[in-house]
């Protein structure tokens, strides 16, 4: 005889709204268990080993970001922050019920003997006569009223275990029957839903009392083989397993699926909905064959599903990543549209967030009607719904109207103290993704709420709000940041690799807000787990370190390089681009072996790089002085030309400026295409921050004398914007620069060199120079460590470009450029040594420029002056051999051999050397140097020239 469980008894388990859809993740295997029934022992050990672990994990996504040169995650995805809808809190489950002490286990009942049989009266139950029918008996209903206490649920489980193993109840058809066995699982699921903290108690109980699940699976297995369960019983068992976190193994699910598949047509709409949604919560355990037949059945009855079932199917499909086909989703959307007014708040929230997880597949008409209906329900949404809607809108890229968001903000602000920590975290991070749409009052009250509960934030939430603050440019108060840092530091070893990566990169975005102690401990944690970081994490850490100017130790970077090199083929194009550009920002710290393999990998995927990636690679190569091979650059040019219209303004300016850094004139084909694209974007107003981008373009025009290539009015506009950019930059002088200026000022008075001008502005480069001796047209540039590549000897191409433009300016204001490297200046021990230094470096130039003639007279014969200055170079050194090495050989004639430590100074032409051995270079007008002639075409084969 088949028994149908009363729907009234199962309302809380099956018909209740899905208040917190969550993908229950678990892994690991409990120890094997021995069964009671000899006729069902076969395969039991395999079943035990394949059963899911009972630990209920906190379900929360992580995300990388990605914007600009940093991959988000992607972001990314990366992805990667999960919604507050998936809100299992591991700390809640650890507070109680996780008993590691054996004595405590015995006191709680976990260690009770298998032979013990606690009285059912202890938990308020009557003795049940299982020889009679169980249908509608009040004592049967009482049996499944599980006590809502830790001790009570343990005693209840012991009672059920003893009933299942009692030899007097072996008549399965009448006594321990399908109703009883189905109610065991569904009642446990209902109890956990009512009080989620009981889950940790059950997890520990099932680990300690392994016989319970063996007995239950044995009985169910027999009933499944005998075909005793009807469709509702099959549905309830499956969903009860879901509510308990998927405690049953794959052997059981295989037998269940066989039975369910044989009568898939007999399931009603509720059963179909629960099976599909439950499978989604388990992470997709059912076979593709089962799902295909399920879809056929569900599609044929799509009009019969109620609102909750439609909502659960759609959200379940989102959790599975989109298993349902386009035809099904189209008919689902039509059906849902026709019944919008019947959806409640939970269902509206789940549909919206499911659409987010699927990447926004629902049409604009659907979203418009959703917004209309959601507006009517806005006061009825709970805090979780409000959080999910706001965060989901951020993921979709602002699909909801300003009017809706204004009303949302009013509702959320009035209930801000009721939001949980994860909901507060998601709201803040969503606002960051939207670029900061919430007003100042909201953020102030948010900070007050979050600050009062910061200790309750878990590691992911701490990571998310920190990275969100970075995206917003740093909105937190100093007190909040300090409190956050204290909390994060105390739990640094609990952060996952994604969190560690996001914190480090966020700190880089903020310009390095966290203190040195935090970074030191962060590095220790990250170094111990470096092999566990994925490719996106590795890429973000390296690029973040570049943005911070290189805060990580050499030991860390060496081990990072080893890890990255071993997985270079696994990096995507965004990662490869970020690593190369970050290396350029750091002055080229990666070894030649790494760069050679990087170039091979990037070359094989050059067509897959997006425009920003192509731009960053070219600009990074220029910053490093041109290290990529001619074959790579030729293919790069082909790719760039074919997609030039798709480059954003910043990318276009970087390409133009990068070419100037390399010193290679543009080919007419590339220059023409670039100009056409530039003019089109200027006309359309696509340059969002024109002054910075135009400044780079202006310098390239100056470098190659391209003024006539642009219309006069356009060139004057470029010049004006570049000047605006140069003037608005705040001038700061370093201690090194002040030291040189003070000593040179004293020396100038002694030698009658005239007045010195600090930070003199030159329109030819639209920027100031460190020191200018106007009387003789001499520019003195003080070069700190940031002016050099990683070898700390070779000046960066930016300095060389500035020098070239200054020396070749048509106004002839600059006759010579003298560079004073920090390592030469810092080696001088006293004022006398500094005077000797100027006598050796500066005074010979001044002598040859004729101290007795005013500078303005000298400038009348600029060519003679420059020719005379060239003679200085050829005769300087009082008989010493000042050969071509000291004159800065053109980049296109240089070779840059690498070692693992960077450039080899002994083989790099033009590298600075100690003043004890060689004369420091004296820079003279470019047109008078002994350099080879430049061709009119881009020469990719010979590197770069400066």
JSON list of C-alpha atoms in Angstrom, two decimals, residues 700-850:
[
{"chain": "A", "resi": 700, "resn": "UNK", "atom": "CA", "xyz": [55.02, 63.56, -29.54]},
{"chain": "A", "resi": 701, "resn": "UNK", "atom": "CA", "xyz": [54.30, 66.38, -32.01]},
{"chain": "A", "resi": 702, "resn": "UNK", "atom": "CA", "xyz": [57.28, 68.30, -30.61]},
{"chain": "A", "resi": 703, "resn": "UNK", "atom": "CA", "xyz": [59.52, 65.25, -30.78]},
{"chain": "A", "resi": 704, "resn": "UNK", "atom": "CA", "xyz": [58.90, 64.61, -34.47]},
{"chain": "A", "resi": 705, "resn": "UNK", "atom": "CA", "xyz": [58.22, 68.24, -35.55]},
{"chain": "A", "resi": 706, "resn": "UNK", "atom": "CA", "xyz": [54.73, 67.34, -36.71]},
{"chain": "A", "resi": 707, "resn": "UNK", "atom": "CA", "xyz": [53.22, 70.79, -36.13]},
{"chain": "A", "resi": 708, "resn": "UNK", "atom": "CA", "xyz": [52.47, 71.21, -39.83]},
{"chain": "A", "resi": 709, "resn": "UNK", "atom": "CA", "xyz": [50.64, 67.86, -39.92]},
{"chain": "A", "resi": 710, "resn": "UNK", "atom": "CA", "xyz": [47.82, 69.49, -37.95]},
{"chain": "A", "resi": 711, "resn": "UNK", "atom": "CA", "xyz": [45.72, 72.50, -38.84]},
{"chain": "A", "resi": 712, "resn": "UNK", "atom": "CA", "xyz": [46.98, 75.68, -37.17]},
{"chain": "A", "resi": 713, "resn": "UNK", "atom": "CA", "xyz": [43.86, 76.17, -35.04]},
{"chain": "A", "resi": 714, "resn": "UNK", "atom": "CA", "xyz": [43.94, 72.52, -33.93]},
{"chain": "A", "resi": 715, "resn": "UNK", "atom": "CA", "xyz": [47.61, 72.67, -33.03]},
{"chain": "A", "resi": 716, "resn": "UNK", "atom": "CA", "xyz": [47.05, 75.85, -31.02]},
{"chain": "A", "resi": 717, "resn": "UNK", "atom": "CA", "xyz": [44.20, 74.11, -29.18]},
{"chain": "A", "resi": 718, "resn": "UNK", "atom": "CA", "xyz": [46.49, 71.16, -28.43]},
{"chain": "A", "resi": 719, "resn": "UNK", "atom": "CA", "xyz": [49.18, 73.54, -27.24]},
{"chain": "A", "resi": 720, "resn": "UNK", "atom": "CA", "xyz": [46.74, 75.41, -24.98]},
{"chain": "A", "resi": 721, "resn": "UNK", "atom": "CA", "xyz": [45.38, 72.24, -23.38]},
{"chain": "A", "resi": 722, "resn": "UNK", "atom": "CA", "xyz": [48.89, 70.90, -22.86]},
{"chain": "A", "resi": 723, "resn": "UNK", "atom": "CA", "xyz": [49.91, 74.15, -21.20]},
{"chain": "A", "resi": 724, "resn": "UNK", "atom": "CA", "xyz": [46.86, 73.97, -18.96]},
{"chain": "A", "resi": 725, "resn": "UNK", "atom": "CA", "xyz": [47.89, 70.47, -17.92]},
{"chain": "A", "resi": 726, "resn": "UNK", "atom": "CA", "xyz": [51.47, 71.51, -17.25]},
{"chain": "A", "resi": 727, "resn": "UNK", "atom": "CA", "xyz": [50.48, 74.54, -15.19]},
{"chain": "A", "resi": 728, "resn": "UNK", "atom": "CA", "xyz": [47.90, 72.79, -13.05]},
{"chain": "A", "resi": 729, "resn": "UNK", "atom": "CA", "xyz": [50.32, 70.15, -11.78]},
{"chain": "A", "resi": 730, "resn": "UNK", "atom": "CA", "xyz": [51.44, 70.95, -8.26]},
{"chain": "A", "resi": 731, "resn": "UNK", "atom": "CA", "xyz": [55.19, 71.51, -8.13]},
{"chain": "A", "resi": 732, "resn": "UNK", "atom": "CA", "xyz": [57.00, 69.66, -5.39]},
{"chain": "A", "resi": 733, "resn": "UNK", "atom": "CA", "xyz": [60.73, 69.72, -4.85]},
{"chain": "A", "resi": 734, "resn": "UNK", "atom": "CA", "xyz": [62.64, 66.86, -3.32]},
{"chain": "A", "resi": 735, "resn": "UNK", "atom": "CA", "xyz": [65.27, 67.11, -0.63]},
{"chain": "A", "resi": 736, "resn": "UNK", "atom": "CA", "xyz": [67.82, 66.02, -3.23]},
{"chain": "A", "resi": 737, "resn": "UNK", "atom": "CA", "xyz": [66.81, 68.82, -5.59]},
{"chain": "A", "resi": 738, "resn": "UNK", "atom": "CA", "xyz": [66.96, 71.43, -2.84]},
{"chain": "A", "resi": 739, "resn": "UNK", "atom": "CA", "xyz": [70.42, 70.23, -1.86]},
{"chain": "A", "resi": 740, "resn": "UNK", "atom": "CA", "xyz": [71.71, 70.56, -5.42]},
{"chain": "A", "resi": 741, "resn": "UNK", "atom": "CA", "xyz": [70.08, 73.97, -5.84]},
{"chain": "A", "resi": 742, "resn": "UNK", "atom": "CA", "xyz": [71.59, 75.37, -2.63]},
{"chain": "A", "resi": 743, "resn": "UNK", "atom": "CA", "xyz": [75.10, 74.17, -3.51]},
{"chain": "A", "resi": 744, "resn": "UNK", "atom": "CA", "xyz": [74.80, 75.36, -7.09]},
{"chain": "A", "resi": 745, "resn": "UNK", "atom": "CA", "xyz": [73.53, 78.76, -5.93]},
{"chain": "A", "resi": 746, "resn": "UNK", "atom": "CA", "xyz": [76.65, 79.19, -3.80]},
{"chain": "A", "resi": 747, "resn": "UNK", "atom": "CA", "xyz": [78.85, 78.00, -6.68]},
{"chain": "A", "resi": 748, "resn": "UNK", "atom": "CA", "xyz": [77.11, 80.33, -9.16]},
{"chain": "A", "resi": 749, "resn": "UNK", "atom": "CA", "xyz": [77.79, 83.39, -7.03]},
{"chain": "A", "resi": 750, "resn": "UNK", "atom": "CA", "xyz": [81.42, 82.43, -6.68]},
{"chain": "A", "resi": 751, "resn": "UNK", "atom": "CA", "xyz": [81.83, 81.91, -10.44]},
{"chain": "A", "resi": 752, "resn": "UNK", "atom": "CA", "xyz": [79.52, 84.75, -11.50]},
{"chain": "A", "resi": 753, "resn": "UNK", "atom": "CA", "xyz": [77.21, 82.45, -13.45]},
{"chain": "A", "resi": 754, "resn": "UNK", "atom": "CA", "xyz": [74.18, 84.67, -12.92]},
{"chain": "A", "resi": 755, "resn": "UNK", "atom": "CA", "xyz": [70.89, 83.93, -11.23]},
{"chain": "A", "resi": 756, "resn": "UNK", "atom": "CA", "xyz": [69.45, 80.44, -10.99]},
{"chain": "A", "resi": 757, "resn": "UNK", "atom": "CA", "xyz": [65.80, 79.81, -11.65]},
{"chain": "A", "resi": 758, "resn": "UNK", "atom": "CA", "xyz": [64.17, 76.88, -9.86]},
{"chain": "A", "resi": 759, "resn": "UNK", "atom": "CA", "xyz": [61.30, 75.09, -11.64]},
{"chain": "A", "resi": 760, "resn": "UNK", "atom": "CA", "xyz": [61.55, 77.27, -14.76]},
{"chain": "A", "resi": 761, "resn": "UNK", "atom": "CA", "xyz": [58.62, 76.53, -17.09]},
{"chain": "A", "resi": 762, "resn": "UNK", "atom": "CA", "xyz": [59.41, 75.73, -20.76]},
{"chain": "A", "resi": 763, "resn": "UNK", "atom": "CA", "xyz": [56.58, 75.73, -23.31]},
{"chain": "A", "resi": 764, "resn": "UNK", "atom": "CA", "xyz": [58.51, 73.40, -25.58]},
{"chain": "A", "resi": 765, "resn": "UNK", "atom": "CA", "xyz": [57.87, 70.59, -23.08]},
{"chain": "A", "resi": 766, "resn": "UNK", "atom": "CA", "xyz": [55.01, 72.29, -21.19]},
{"chain": "A", "resi": 767, "resn": "UNK", "atom": "CA", "xyz": [56.66, 71.47, -17.89]},
{"chain": "A", "resi": 768, "resn": "UNK", "atom": "CA", "xyz": [59.26, 72.94, -15.55]},
{"chain": "A", "resi": 769, "resn": "UNK", "atom": "CA", "xyz": [62.94, 72.03, -15.39]},
{"chain": "A", "resi": 770, "resn": "UNK", "atom": "CA", "xyz": [64.67, 71.62, -12.06]},
{"chain": "A", "resi": 771, "resn": "UNK", "atom": "CA", "xyz": [67.27, 74.40, -12.40]},
{"chain": "A", "resi": 772, "resn": "UNK", "atom": "CA", "xyz": [67.91, 76.88, -15.23]},
{"chain": "A", "resi": 773, "resn": "UNK", "atom": "CA", "xyz": [71.02, 79.04, -15.70]},
{"chain": "A", "resi": 774, "resn": "UNK", "atom": "CA", "xyz": [69.40, 81.62, -17.96]},
{"chain": "A", "resi": 775, "resn": "UNK", "atom": "CA", "xyz": [72.57, 83.55, -18.66]},
{"chain": "A", "resi": 776, "resn": "UNK", "atom": "CA", "xyz": [74.12, 80.59, -20.44]},
{"chain": "A", "resi": 777, "resn": "UNK", "atom": "CA", "xyz": [71.07, 78.50, -21.41]},
{"chain": "A", "resi": 778, "resn": "UNK", "atom": "CA", "xyz": [72.07, 75.57, -19.26]},
{"chain": "A", "resi": 779, "resn": "UNK", "atom": "CA", "xyz": [69.40, 73.27, -17.78]},
{"chain": "A", "resi": 780, "resn": "UNK", "atom": "CA", "xyz": [70.34, 71.17, -14.76]},
{"chain": "A", "resi": 781, "resn": "UNK", "atom": "CA", "xyz": [68.10, 68.13, -14.16]},
{"chain": "A", "resi": 782, "resn": "UNK", "atom": "CA", "xyz": [68.38, 66.39, -10.78]},
{"chain": "A", "resi": 783, "resn": "UNK", "atom": "CA", "xyz": [67.63, 62.68, -11.23]},
{"chain": "A", "resi": 784, "resn": "UNK", "atom": "CA", "xyz": [66.34, 60.74, -8.24]},
{"chain": "A", "resi": 785, "resn": "UNK", "atom": "CA", "xyz": [65.86, 56.95, -8.22]},
{"chain": "A", "resi": 786, "resn": "UNK", "atom": "CA", "xyz": [62.50, 57.22, -10.03]},
{"chain": "A", "resi": 787, "resn": "UNK", "atom": "CA", "xyz": [64.30, 58.56, -13.10]},
{"chain": "A", "resi": 788, "resn": "UNK", "atom": "CA", "xyz": [66.06, 55.25, -13.71]},
{"chain": "A", "resi": 789, "resn": "UNK", "atom": "CA", "xyz": [65.20, 51.74, -14.78]},
{"chain": "A", "resi": 790, "resn": "UNK", "atom": "CA", "xyz": [65.59, 48.86, -12.35]},
{"chain": "A", "resi": 791, "resn": "UNK", "atom": "CA", "xyz": [69.36, 48.76, -12.82]},
{"chain": "A", "resi": 792, "resn": "UNK", "atom": "CA", "xyz": [69.42, 52.27, -11.26]},
{"chain": "A", "resi": 793, "resn": "UNK", "atom": "CA", "xyz": [71.94, 53.36, -13.88]},
{"chain": "A", "resi": 794, "resn": "UNK", "atom": "CA", "xyz": [70.01, 53.71, -17.13]},
{"chain": "A", "resi": 795, "resn": "UNK", "atom": "CA", "xyz": [67.81, 56.82, -17.36]},
{"chain": "A", "resi": 796, "resn": "UNK", "atom": "CA", "xyz": [64.20, 56.30, -18.36]},
{"chain": "A", "resi": 797, "resn": "UNK", "atom": "CA", "xyz": [63.11, 57.27, -21.88]},
{"chain": "A", "resi": 798, "resn": "UNK", "atom": "CA", "xyz": [60.91, 60.07, -20.48]},
{"chain": "A", "resi": 799, "resn": "UNK", "atom": "CA", "xyz": [64.02, 62.00, -19.46]},
{"chain": "A", "resi": 800, "resn": "UNK", "atom": "CA", "xyz": [65.61, 61.44, -22.85]},
{"chain": "A", "resi": 801, "resn": "UNK", "atom": "CA", "xyz": [62.51, 62.70, -24.64]},
{"chain": "A", "resi": 802, "resn": "UNK", "atom": "CA", "xyz": [62.44, 65.86, -22.54]},
{"chain": "A", "resi": 803, "resn": "UNK", "atom": "CA", "xyz": [66.12, 66.45, -23.20]},
{"chain": "A", "resi": 804, "resn": "UNK", "atom": "CA", "xyz": [65.70, 66.05, -26.94]},
{"chain": "A", "resi": 805, "resn": "UNK", "atom": "CA", "xyz": [62.80, 68.51, -27.15]},
{"chain": "A", "resi": 806, "resn": "UNK", "atom": "CA", "xyz": [64.59, 71.11, -24.99]},
{"chain": "A", "resi": 807, "resn": "UNK", "atom": "CA", "xyz": [67.76, 70.98, -27.07]},
{"chain": "A", "resi": 808, "resn": "UNK", "atom": "CA", "xyz": [65.93, 71.18, -30.37]},
{"chain": "A", "resi": 809, "resn": "UNK", "atom": "CA", "xyz": [63.45, 73.91, -29.51]},
{"chain": "A", "resi": 810, "resn": "UNK", "atom": "CA", "xyz": [63.32, 76.54, -32.26]},
{"chain": "A", "resi": 811, "resn": "UNK", "atom": "CA", "xyz": [63.60, 79.37, -29.70]},
{"chain": "A", "resi": 812, "resn": "UNK", "atom": "CA", "xyz": [67.08, 78.12, -28.73]},
{"chain": "A", "resi": 813, "resn": "UNK", "atom": "CA", "xyz": [66.67, 78.83, -25.03]},
{"chain": "A", "resi": 814, "resn": "UNK", "atom": "CA", "xyz": [68.56, 75.70, -24.03]},
{"chain": "A", "resi": 815, "resn": "UNK", "atom": "CA", "xyz": [72.13, 75.13, -25.13]},
{"chain": "A", "resi": 816, "resn": "UNK", "atom": "CA", "xyz": [73.01, 72.21, -22.88]},
{"chain": "A", "resi": 817, "resn": "UNK", "atom": "CA", "xyz": [71.42, 69.83, -20.39]},
{"chain": "A", "resi": 818, "resn": "UNK", "atom": "CA", "xyz": [73.44, 68.57, -17.45]},
{"chain": "A", "resi": 819, "resn": "UNK", "atom": "CA", "xyz": [72.02, 65.58, -15.55]},
{"chain": "A", "resi": 820, "resn": "UNK", "atom": "CA", "xyz": [73.02, 65.04, -11.94]},
{"chain": "A", "resi": 821, "resn": "UNK", "atom": "CA", "xyz": [72.17, 61.46, -10.90]},
{"chain": "A", "resi": 822, "resn": "UNK", "atom": "CA", "xyz": [71.33, 60.89, -7.25]},
{"chain": "A", "resi": 823, "resn": "UNK", "atom": "CA", "xyz": [74.05, 58.26, -6.82]},
{"chain": "A", "resi": 824, "resn": "UNK", "atom": "CA", "xyz": [76.74, 60.72, -7.91]},
{"chain": "A", "resi": 825, "resn": "UNK", "atom": "CA", "xyz": [75.46, 63.55, -5.74]},
{"chain": "A", "resi": 826, "resn": "UNK", "atom": "CA", "xyz": [74.93, 61.35, -2.67]},
{"chain": "A", "resi": 827, "resn": "UNK", "atom": "CA", "xyz": [78.53, 60.18, -2.92]},
{"chain": "A", "resi": 828, "resn": "UNK", "atom": "CA", "xyz": [79.81, 63.73, -2.24]},
{"chain": "A", "resi": 829, "resn": "UNK", "atom": "CA", "xyz": [80.74, 64.00, 1.44]},
{"chain": "A", "resi": 830, "resn": "UNK", "atom": "CA", "xyz": [81.18, 67.74, 1.94]},
{"chain": "A", "resi": 831, "resn": "UNK", "atom": "CA", "xyz": [80.83, 71.13, 0.30]},
{"chain": "A", "resi": 832, "resn": "UNK", "atom": "CA", "xyz": [84.36, 71.07, -1.10]},
{"chain": "A", "resi": 833, "resn": "UNK", "atom": "CA", "xyz": [83.61, 67.83, -2.95]},
{"chain": "A", "resi": 834, "resn": "UNK", "atom": "CA", "xyz": [80.47, 69.45, -4.35]},
{"chain": "A", "resi": 835, "resn": "UNK", "atom": "CA", "xyz": [82.48, 72.41, -5.60]},
{"chain": "A", "resi": 836, "resn": "UNK", "atom": "CA", "xyz": [84.95, 70.01, -7.19]},
{"chain": "A", "resi": 837, "resn": "UNK", "atom": "CA", "xyz": [82.02, 68.20, -8.77]},
{"chain": "A", "resi": 838, "resn": "UNK", "atom": "CA", "xyz": [80.72, 71.42, -10.40]},
{"chain": "A", "resi": 839, "resn": "UNK", "atom": "CA", "xyz": [84.23, 72.34, -11.50]},
{"chain": "A", "resi": 840, "resn": "UNK", "atom": "CA", "xyz": [84.45, 69.00, -13.25]},
{"chain": "A", "resi": 841, "resn": "UNK", "atom": "CA", "xyz": [80.94, 68.80, -14.70]},
{"chain": "A", "resi": 842, "resn": "UNK", "atom": "CA", "xyz": [79.65, 72.33, -15.22]},
{"chain": "A", "resi": 843, "resn": "UNK", "atom": "CA", "xyz": [82.48, 74.82, -15.42]},
{"chain": "A", "resi": 844, "resn": "UNK", "atom": "CA", "xyz": [84.10, 73.45, -18.63]},
{"chain": "A", "resi": 845, "resn": "UNK", "atom": "CA", "xyz": [80.79, 74.05, -20.42]},
{"chain": "A", "resi": 846, "resn": "UNK", "atom": "CA", "xyz": [80.58, 77.58, -19.09]},
{"chain": "A", "resi": 847, "resn": "UNK", "atom": "CA", "xyz": [84.17, 78.35, -20.08]},
{"chain": "A", "resi": 848, "resn": "UNK", "atom": "CA", "xyz": [83.62, 77.24, -23.64]},
{"chain": "A", "resi": 849, "resn": "UNK", "atom": "CA", "xyz": [80.41, 79.29, -23.89]},
{"chain": "A", "resi": 850, "resn": "UNK", "atom": "CA", "xyz": [82.54, 82.36, -23.14]}
]
